[in-house]
Coordinates of N, CA and C and ligand atoms in Angstrom, one line a residue:
X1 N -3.8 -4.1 -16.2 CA -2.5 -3.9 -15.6 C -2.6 -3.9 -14.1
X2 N -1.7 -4.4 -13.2 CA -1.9 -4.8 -12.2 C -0.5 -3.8 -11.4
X3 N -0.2 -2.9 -10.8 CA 0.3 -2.3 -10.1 C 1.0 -2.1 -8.7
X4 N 2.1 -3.0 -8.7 CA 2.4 -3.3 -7.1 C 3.0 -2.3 -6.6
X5 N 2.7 -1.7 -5.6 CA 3.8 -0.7 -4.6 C 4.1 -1.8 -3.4
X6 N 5.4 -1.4 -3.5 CA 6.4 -1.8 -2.6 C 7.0 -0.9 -1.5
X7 N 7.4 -1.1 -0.4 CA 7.7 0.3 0.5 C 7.5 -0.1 1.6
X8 N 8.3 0.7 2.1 CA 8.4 0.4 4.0 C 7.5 1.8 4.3
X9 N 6.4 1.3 5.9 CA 5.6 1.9 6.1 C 6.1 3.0 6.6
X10 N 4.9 4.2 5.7 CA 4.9 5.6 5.7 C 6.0 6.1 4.8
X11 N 6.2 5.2 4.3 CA 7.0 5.6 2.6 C 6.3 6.3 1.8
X12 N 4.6 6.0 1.4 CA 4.4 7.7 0.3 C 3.6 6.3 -0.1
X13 N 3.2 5.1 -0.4 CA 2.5 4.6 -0.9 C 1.5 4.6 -1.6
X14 N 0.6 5.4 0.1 CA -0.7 5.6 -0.3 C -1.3 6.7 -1.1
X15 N 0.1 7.7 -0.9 CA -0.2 9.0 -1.6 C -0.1 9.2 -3.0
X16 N 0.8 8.2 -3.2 CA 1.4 7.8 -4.4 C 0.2 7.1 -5.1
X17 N 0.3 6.0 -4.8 CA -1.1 4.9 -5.1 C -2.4 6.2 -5.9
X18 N -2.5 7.0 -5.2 CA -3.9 8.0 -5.2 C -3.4 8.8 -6.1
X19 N -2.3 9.0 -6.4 CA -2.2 10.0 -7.6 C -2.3 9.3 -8.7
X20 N -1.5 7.6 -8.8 CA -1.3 7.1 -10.0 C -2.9 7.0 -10.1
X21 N -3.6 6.2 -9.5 CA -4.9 6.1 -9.3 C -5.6 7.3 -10.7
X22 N -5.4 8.4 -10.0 CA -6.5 9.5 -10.6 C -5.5 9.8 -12.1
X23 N -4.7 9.5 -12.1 CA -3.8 9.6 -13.3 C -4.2 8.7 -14.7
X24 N -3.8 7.1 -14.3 CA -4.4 6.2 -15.0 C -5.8 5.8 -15.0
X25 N -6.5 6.1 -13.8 CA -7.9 5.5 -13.7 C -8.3 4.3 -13.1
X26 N -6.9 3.9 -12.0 CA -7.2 2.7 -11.5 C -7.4 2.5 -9.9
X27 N -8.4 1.7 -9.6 CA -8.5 1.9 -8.5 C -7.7 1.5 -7.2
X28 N -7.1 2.1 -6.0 CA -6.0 1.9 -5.4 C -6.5 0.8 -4.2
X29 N -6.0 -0.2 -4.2 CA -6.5 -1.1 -3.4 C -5.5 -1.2 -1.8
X30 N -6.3 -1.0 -0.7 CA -5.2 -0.9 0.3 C -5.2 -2.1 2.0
X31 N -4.3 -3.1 1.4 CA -4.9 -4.3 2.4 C -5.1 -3.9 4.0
X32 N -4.1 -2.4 4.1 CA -4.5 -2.0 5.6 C -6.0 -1.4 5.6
X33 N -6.2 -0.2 4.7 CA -7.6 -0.1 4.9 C -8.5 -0.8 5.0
X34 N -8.6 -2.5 4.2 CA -9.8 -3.2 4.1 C -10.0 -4.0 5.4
X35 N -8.4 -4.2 6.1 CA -8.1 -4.6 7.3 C -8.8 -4.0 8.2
X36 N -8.5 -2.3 8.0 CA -9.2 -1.5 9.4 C -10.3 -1.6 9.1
X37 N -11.2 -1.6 8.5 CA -12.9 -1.2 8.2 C -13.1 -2.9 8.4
X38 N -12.7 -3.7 8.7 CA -13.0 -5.4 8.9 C -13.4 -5.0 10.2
X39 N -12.3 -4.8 11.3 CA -11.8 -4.7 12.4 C -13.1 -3.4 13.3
X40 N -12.5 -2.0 12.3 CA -14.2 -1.5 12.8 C -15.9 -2.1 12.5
X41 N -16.0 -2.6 11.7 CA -17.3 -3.3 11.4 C -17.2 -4.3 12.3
X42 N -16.3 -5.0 13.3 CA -15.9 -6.3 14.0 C -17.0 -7.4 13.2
X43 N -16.3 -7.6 11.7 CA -16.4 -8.7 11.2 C -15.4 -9.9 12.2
X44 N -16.0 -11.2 11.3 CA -15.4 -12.1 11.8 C -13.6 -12.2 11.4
X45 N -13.3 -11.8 10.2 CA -12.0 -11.8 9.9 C -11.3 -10.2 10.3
X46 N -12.3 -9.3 10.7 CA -11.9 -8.0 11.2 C -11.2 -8.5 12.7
X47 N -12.3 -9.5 13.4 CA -12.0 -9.7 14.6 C -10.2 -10.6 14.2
X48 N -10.5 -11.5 13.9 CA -9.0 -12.2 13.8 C -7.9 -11.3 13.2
X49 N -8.3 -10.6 12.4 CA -6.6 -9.6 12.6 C -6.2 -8.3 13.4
X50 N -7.3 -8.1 14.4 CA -7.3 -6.9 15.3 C -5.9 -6.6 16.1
X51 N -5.6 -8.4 16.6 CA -4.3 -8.7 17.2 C -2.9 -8.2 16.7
X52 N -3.2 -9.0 15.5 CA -1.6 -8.8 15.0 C -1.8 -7.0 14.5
X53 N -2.7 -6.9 14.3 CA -2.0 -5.1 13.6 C -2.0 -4.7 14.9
X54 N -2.5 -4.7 15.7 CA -1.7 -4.0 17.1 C -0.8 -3.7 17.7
X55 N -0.2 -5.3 17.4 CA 1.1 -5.4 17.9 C 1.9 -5.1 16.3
X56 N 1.8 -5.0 15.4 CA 2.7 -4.3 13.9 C 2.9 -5.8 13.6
X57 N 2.5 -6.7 13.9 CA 2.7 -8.1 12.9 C 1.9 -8.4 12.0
X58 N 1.9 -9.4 10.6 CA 1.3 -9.4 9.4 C 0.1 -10.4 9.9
X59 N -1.0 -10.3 9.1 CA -1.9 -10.5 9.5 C -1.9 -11.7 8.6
X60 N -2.9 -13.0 9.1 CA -3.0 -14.1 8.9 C -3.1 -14.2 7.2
X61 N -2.2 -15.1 6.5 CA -2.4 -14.7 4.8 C -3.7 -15.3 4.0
X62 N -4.7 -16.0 4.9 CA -5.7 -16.5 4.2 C -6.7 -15.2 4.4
X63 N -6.3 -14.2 5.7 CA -7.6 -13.4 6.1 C -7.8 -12.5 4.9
X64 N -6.3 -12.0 4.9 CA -5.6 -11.4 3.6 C -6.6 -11.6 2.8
X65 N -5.8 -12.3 1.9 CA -6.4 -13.3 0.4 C -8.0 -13.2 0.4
X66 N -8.8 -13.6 1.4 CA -10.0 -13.2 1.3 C -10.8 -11.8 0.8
X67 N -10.0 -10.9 1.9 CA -10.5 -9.5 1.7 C -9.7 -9.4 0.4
X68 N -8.7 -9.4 -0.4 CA -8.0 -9.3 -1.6 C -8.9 -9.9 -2.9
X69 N -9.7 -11.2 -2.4 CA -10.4 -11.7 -3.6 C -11.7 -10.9 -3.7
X70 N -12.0 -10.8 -2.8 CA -13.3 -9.9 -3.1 C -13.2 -8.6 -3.7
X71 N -12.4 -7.9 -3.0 CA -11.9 -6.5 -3.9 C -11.9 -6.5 -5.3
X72 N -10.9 -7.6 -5.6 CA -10.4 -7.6 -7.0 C -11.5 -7.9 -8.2
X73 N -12.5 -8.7 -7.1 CA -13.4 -9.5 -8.1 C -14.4 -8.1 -8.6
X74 N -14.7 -7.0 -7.9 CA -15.9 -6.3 -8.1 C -15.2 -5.4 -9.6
X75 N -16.4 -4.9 -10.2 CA -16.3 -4.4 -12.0 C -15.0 -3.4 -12.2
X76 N -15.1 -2.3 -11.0 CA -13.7 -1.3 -10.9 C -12.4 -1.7 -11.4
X77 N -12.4 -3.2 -11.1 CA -10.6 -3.7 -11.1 C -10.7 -4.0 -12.6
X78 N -12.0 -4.4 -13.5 CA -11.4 -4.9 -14.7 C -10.6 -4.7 -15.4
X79 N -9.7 -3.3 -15.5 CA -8.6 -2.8 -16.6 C -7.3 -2.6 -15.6
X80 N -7.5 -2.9 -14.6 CA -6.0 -3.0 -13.9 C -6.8 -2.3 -12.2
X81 N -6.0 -2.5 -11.1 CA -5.9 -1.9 -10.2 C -4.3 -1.8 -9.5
X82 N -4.0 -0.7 -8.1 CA -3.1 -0.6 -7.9 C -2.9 -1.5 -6.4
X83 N -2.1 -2.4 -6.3 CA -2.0 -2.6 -4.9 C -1.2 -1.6 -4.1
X84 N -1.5 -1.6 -3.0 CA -1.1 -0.9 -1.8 C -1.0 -1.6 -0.7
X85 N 0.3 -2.2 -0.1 CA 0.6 -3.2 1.0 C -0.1 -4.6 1.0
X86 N 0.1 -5.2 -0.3 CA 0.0 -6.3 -1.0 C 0.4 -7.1 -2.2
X87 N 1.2 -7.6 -2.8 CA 1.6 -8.5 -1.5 C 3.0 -8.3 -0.3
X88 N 2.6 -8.9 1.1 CA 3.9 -8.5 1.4 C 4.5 -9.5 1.8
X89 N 4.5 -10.7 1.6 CA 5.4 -12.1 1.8 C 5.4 -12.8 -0.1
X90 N 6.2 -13.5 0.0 CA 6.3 -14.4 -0.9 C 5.1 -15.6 -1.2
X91 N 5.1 -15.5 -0.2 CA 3.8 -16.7 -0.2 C 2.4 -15.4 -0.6
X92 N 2.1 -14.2 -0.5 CA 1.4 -13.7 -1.0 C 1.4 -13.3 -2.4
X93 N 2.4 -12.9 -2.9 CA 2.8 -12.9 -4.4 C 2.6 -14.0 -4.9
X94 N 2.9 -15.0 -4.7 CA 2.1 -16.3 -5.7 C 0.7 -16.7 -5.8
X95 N 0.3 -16.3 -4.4 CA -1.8 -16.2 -4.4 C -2.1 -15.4 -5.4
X96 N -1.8 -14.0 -5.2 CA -2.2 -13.2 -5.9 C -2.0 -13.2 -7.7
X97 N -0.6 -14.3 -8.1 CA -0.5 -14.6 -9.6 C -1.6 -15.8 -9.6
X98 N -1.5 -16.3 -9.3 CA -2.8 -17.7 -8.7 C -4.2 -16.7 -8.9
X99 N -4.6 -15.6 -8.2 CA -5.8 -15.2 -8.3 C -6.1 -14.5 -9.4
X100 N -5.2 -14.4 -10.0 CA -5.3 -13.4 -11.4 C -4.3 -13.3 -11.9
X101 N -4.3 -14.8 -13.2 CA -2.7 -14.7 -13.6 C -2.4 -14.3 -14.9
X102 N -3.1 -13.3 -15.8 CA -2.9 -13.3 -16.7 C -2.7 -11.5 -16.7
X103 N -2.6 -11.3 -16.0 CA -2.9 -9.7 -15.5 C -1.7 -9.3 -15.7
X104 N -1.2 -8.3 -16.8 CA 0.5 -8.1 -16.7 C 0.8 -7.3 -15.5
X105 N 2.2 -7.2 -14.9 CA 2.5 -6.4 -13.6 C 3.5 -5.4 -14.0
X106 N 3.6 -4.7 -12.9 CA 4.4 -3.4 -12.8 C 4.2 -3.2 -11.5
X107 N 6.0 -3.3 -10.9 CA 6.5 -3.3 -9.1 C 6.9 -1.9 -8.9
X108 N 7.0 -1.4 -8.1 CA 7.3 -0.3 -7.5 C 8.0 -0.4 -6.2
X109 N 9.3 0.1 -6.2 CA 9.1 0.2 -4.7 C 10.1 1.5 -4.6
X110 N 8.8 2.1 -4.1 CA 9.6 3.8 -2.9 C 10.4 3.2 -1.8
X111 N 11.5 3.8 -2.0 CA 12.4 3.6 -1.5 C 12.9 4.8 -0.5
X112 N 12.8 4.4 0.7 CA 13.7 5.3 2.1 C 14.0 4.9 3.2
X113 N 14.4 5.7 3.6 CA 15.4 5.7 4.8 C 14.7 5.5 6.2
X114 N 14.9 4.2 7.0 CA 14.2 4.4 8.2 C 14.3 5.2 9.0
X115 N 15.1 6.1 9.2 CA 15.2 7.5 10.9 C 14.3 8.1 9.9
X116 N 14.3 8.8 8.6 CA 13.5 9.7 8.0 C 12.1 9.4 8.2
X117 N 11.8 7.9 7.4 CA 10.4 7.7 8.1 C 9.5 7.7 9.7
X118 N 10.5 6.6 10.4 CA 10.3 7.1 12.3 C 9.6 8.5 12.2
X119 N 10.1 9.7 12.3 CA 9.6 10.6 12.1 C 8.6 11.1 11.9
X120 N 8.5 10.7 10.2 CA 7.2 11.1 9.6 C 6.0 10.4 10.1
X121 N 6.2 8.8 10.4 CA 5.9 8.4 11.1 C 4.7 8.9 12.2
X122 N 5.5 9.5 13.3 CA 5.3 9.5 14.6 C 4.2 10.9 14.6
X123 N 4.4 12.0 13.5 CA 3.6 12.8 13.2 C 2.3 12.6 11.9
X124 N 1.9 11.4 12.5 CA 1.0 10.7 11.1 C -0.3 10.9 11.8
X125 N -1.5 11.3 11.1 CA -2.6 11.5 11.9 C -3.6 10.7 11.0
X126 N -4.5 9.8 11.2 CA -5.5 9.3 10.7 C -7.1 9.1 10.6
X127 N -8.0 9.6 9.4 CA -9.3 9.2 9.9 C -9.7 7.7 9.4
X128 N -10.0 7.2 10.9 CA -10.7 5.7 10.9 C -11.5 5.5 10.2
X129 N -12.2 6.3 9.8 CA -14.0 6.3 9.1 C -13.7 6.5 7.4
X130 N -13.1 7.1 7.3 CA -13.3 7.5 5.9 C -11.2 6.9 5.5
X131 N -10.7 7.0 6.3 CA -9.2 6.5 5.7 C -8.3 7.3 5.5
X132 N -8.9 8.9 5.5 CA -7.6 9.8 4.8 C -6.5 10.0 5.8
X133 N -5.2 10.3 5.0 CA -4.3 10.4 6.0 C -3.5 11.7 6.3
X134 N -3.4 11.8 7.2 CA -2.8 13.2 6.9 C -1.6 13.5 8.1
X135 N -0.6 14.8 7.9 CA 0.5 14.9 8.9 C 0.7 15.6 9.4
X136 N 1.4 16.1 10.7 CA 1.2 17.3 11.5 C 2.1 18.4 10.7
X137 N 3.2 18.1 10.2 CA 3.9 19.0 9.5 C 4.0 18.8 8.1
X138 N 3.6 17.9 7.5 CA 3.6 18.3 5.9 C 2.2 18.3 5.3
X139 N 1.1 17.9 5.8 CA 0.1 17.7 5.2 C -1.0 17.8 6.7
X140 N -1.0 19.1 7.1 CA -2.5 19.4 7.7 C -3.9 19.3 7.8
X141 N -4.5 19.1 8.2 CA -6.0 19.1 7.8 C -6.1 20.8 7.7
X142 N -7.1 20.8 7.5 CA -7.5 22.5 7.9 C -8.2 22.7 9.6
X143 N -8.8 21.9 9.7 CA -9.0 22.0 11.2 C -8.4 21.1 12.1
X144 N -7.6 21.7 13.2 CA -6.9 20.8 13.5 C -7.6 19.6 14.4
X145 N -7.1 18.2 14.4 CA -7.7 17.0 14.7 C -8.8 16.5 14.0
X146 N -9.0 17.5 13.1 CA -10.6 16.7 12.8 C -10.5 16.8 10.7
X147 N -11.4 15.5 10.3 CA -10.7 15.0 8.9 C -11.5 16.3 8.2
X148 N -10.5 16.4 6.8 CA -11.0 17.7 6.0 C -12.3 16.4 4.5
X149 N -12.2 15.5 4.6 CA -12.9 14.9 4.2 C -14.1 14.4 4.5
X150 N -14.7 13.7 5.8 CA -15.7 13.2 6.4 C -16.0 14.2 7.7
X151 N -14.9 15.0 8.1 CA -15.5 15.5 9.6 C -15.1 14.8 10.8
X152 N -14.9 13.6 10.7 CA -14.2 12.5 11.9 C -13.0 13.2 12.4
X153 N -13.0 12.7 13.8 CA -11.9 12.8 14.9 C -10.4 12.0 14.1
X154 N -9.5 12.5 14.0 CA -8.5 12.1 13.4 C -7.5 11.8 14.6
X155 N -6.7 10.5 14.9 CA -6.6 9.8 15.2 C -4.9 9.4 15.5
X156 N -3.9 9.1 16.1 CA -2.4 8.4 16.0 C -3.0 7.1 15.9
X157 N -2.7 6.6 14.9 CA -3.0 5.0 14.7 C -2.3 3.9 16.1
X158 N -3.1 3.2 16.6 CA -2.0 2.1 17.2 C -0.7 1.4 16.6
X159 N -0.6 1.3 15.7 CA 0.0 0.6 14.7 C 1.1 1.5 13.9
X160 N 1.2 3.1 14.2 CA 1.6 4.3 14.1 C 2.8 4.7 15.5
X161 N 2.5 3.5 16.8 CA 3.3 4.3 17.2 C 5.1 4.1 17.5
X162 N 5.8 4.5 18.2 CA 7.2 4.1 17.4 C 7.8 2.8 17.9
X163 N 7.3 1.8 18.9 CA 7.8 0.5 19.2 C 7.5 -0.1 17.9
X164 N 5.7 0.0 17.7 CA 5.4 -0.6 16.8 C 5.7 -0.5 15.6
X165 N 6.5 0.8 15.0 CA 6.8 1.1 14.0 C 8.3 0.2 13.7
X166 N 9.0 0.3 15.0 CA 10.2 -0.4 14.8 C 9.7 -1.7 14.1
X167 N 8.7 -2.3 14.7 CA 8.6 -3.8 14.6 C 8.3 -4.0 13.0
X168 N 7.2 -2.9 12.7 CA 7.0 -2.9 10.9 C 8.0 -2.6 10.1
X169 N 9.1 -2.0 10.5 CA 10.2 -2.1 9.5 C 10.8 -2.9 9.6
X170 N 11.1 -3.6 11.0 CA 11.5 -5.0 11.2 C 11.3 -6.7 10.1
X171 N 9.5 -6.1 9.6 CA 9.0 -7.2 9.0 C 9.2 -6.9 7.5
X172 N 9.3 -5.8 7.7 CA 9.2 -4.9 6.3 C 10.5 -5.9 5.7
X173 N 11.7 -5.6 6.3 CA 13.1 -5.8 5.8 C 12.9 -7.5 5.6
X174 N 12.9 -8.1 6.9 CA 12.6 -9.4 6.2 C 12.2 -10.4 6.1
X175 N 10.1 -9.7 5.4 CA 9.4 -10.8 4.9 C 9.0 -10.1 3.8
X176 N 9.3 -8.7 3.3 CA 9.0 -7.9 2.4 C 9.7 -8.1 1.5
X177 N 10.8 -7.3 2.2 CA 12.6 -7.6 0.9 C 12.9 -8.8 0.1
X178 N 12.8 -9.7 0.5 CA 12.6 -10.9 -1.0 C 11.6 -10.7 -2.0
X179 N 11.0 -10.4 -1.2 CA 9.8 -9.7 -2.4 C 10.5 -9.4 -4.1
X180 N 11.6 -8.3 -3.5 CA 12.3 -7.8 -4.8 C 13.1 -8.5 -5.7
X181 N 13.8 -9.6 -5.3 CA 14.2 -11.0 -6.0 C 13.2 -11.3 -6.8
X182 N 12.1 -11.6 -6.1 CA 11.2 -12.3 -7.4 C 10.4 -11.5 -7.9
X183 N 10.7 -10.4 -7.9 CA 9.8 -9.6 -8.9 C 11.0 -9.2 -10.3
X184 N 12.1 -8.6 -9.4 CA 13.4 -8.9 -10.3 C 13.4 -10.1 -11.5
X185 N 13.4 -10.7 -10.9 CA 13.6 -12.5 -11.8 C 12.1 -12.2 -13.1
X186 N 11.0 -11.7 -12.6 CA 10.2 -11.6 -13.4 C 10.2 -10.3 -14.8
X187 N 11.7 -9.3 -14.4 CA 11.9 -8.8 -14.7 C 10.3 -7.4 -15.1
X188 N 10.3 -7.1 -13.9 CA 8.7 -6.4 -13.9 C 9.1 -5.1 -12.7
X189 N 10.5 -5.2 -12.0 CA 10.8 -4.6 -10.6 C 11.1 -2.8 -11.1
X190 N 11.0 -2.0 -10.2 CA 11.5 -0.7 -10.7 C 11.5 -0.1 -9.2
X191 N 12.8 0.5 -9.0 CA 12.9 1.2 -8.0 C 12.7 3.0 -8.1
X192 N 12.3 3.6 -7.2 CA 11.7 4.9 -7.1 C 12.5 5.5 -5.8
X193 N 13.2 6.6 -5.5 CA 13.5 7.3 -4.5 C 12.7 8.1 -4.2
X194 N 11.8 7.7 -3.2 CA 11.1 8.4 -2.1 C 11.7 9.2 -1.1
X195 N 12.6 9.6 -1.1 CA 13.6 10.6 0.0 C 12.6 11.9 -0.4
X196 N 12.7 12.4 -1.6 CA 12.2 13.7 -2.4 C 10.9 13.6 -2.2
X197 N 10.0 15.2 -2.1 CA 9.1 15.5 -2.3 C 7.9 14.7 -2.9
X198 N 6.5 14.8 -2.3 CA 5.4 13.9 -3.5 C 5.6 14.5 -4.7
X199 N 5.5 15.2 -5.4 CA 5.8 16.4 -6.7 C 6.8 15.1 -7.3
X200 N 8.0 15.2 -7.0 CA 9.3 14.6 -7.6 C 9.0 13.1 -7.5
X201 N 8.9 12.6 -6.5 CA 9.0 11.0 -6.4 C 7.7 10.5 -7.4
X202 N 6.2 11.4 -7.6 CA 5.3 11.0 -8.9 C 6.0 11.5 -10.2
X203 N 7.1 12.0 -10.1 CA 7.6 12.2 -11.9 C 8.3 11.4 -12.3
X204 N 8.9 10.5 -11.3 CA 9.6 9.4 -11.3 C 8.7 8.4 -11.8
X205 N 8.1 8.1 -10.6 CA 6.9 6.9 -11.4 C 5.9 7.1 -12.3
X206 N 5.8 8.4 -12.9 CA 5.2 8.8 -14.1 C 6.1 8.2 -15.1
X207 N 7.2 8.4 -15.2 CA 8.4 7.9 -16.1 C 8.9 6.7 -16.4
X208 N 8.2 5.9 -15.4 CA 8.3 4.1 -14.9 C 6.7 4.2 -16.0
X209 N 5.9 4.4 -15.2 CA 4.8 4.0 -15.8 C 4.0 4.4 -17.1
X210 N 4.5 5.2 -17.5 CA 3.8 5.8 -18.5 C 4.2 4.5 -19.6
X211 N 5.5 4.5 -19.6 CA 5.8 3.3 -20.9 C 5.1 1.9 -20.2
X212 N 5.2 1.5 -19.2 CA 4.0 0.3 -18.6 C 3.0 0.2 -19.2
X213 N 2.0 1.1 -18.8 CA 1.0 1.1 -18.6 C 0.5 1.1 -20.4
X214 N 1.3 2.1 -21.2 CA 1.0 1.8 -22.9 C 1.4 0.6 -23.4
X215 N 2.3 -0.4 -22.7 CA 2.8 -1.4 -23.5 C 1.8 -2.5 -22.7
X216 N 0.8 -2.4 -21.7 CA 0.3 -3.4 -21.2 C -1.3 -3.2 -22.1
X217 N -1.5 -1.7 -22.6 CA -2.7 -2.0 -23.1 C -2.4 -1.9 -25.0
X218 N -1.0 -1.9 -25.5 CA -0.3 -2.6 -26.5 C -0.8 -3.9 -26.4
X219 N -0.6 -4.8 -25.8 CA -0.6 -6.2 -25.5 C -2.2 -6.5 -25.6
X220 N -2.5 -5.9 -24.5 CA -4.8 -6.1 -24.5 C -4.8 -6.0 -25.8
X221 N -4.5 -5.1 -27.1 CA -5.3 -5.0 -28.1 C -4.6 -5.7 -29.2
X222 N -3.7 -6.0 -29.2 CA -3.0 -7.4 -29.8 C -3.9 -8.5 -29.7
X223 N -5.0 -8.8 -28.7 CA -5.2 -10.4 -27.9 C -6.1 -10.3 -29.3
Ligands
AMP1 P1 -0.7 -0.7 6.2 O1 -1.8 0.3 6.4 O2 -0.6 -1.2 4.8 O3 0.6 -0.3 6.8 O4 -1.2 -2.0 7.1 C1 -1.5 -1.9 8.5 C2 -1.4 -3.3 9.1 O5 -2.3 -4.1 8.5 C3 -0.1 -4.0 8.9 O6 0.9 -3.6 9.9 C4 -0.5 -5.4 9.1 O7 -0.7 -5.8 10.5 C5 -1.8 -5.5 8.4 N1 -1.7 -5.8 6.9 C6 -1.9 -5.0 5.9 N2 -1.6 -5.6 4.7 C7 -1.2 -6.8 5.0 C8 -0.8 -8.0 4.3 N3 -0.7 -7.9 2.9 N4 -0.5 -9.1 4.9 C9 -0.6 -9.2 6.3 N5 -0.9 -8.1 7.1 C10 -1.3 -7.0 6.5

């Protein structure tokens, strides 16, 4: 089973992603993280998308697809994984049925409100090294500035801050939003309201996925 979250940034994806994750057993795949650890390692495709996440624009779709094939290919993904900010153009959604097309799906998209997110946004704190995320008012570290997981300096992302944020909901709305057309048409789409609490918004997609995820491994044992 193959797992798309959908969502405008700082929607709950990643948090979400990590619960279904530890719930089903799948591993959460996240094209920004593989992006940032490119970019800190200054690989060669780290170096080529340094630009555009800077400025909040999508990063080149072959650099993508690259880091995407390799992920998918290692032993973790064989019974399903979850994406997280992938795909987010149309032309990515067809690579990705191209890279693995027999893989049944299940779309997601958390759904909210831009001024709500801005906000949450703008109080988003991150460790570079290890990836965890955390926020000044809903989700603390225990020490402040510094990660409760690795010990790293935690961080306002570039790409975190609110010009840039405008510009990612900007792309969000429309190279993302068709997205839901053709997942629609594939009849695979499920919307989630992410306004509510993490608690609430995972009982929701507990209730999406729970029938998914039995009727995808219905099907595996059919074959
Ligand atoms: P995220 O952490 O998912 O919000 O991603 C951070 C940044 O990485 C985005 O603003 C883009 O610049 C880049 N990025 C992540 N995923 C993709 C993707 N699927 N296609 C193009 N660029 C991406």
């Amino acid at each position: 089973m193959r797992i798309i979250l959908l969502g405008p940034p700082g929607g709950g994806k990643g948090t979400q992603g990590d619960l279904i994750g530890k719930l089903y057993g799948f591993p959460r795949i996240s094209t920004g993280d593989l992006l940032r650890k490119a970019v800190q390692d200054r690989t060669s495709l780290g170096l080529e998308a340094e630009a555009a996440m800077n400025r909040g624009g999508l990063v080149r779709d072959g650099v993508v697809l690259e880091l995407v094939r390799e992920r998918v290919s290692r032993p973790d993904c064989r019974n399903g994984y979850i994406m997280d900010g992938y795909p987010r153009t149309l032309s990515q959604a067809l690579s990705l049925e191209a890279l693995d097309p027999d893989r049944p799906e299940s779309v997601l998209e958390i759904a909210l409100d831009e001024d709500v997110l801005l906000e949450r946004l703008a109080g988003r704190r991150a460790c570079l090294k290890c990836g965890a995320v955390y926020n000044l008012r809903a989700r603390k570290p225990a020490r402040e500035g510094v990660c409760d997981v690795c010990g790293s300096a935690l961080v306002l992302r570039e790409d975190d801050r609110p010009d840039v944020i405008r510009e990612r909901f900007r792309i969000y709305r429309e190279q993302t939003g068709p997205l839901r057309a053709h997942y629609e048409a594939k009849g695979v789409f499920h919307r989630v309201d992410g306004s509510r609490g993490i608690e609430e918004t995972f009982r929701e997609i507990r209730g999406v996925l729970d029938i998914e995820v039995a009727r995808s491994k219905g099907a595996a044992a059919r074959l």
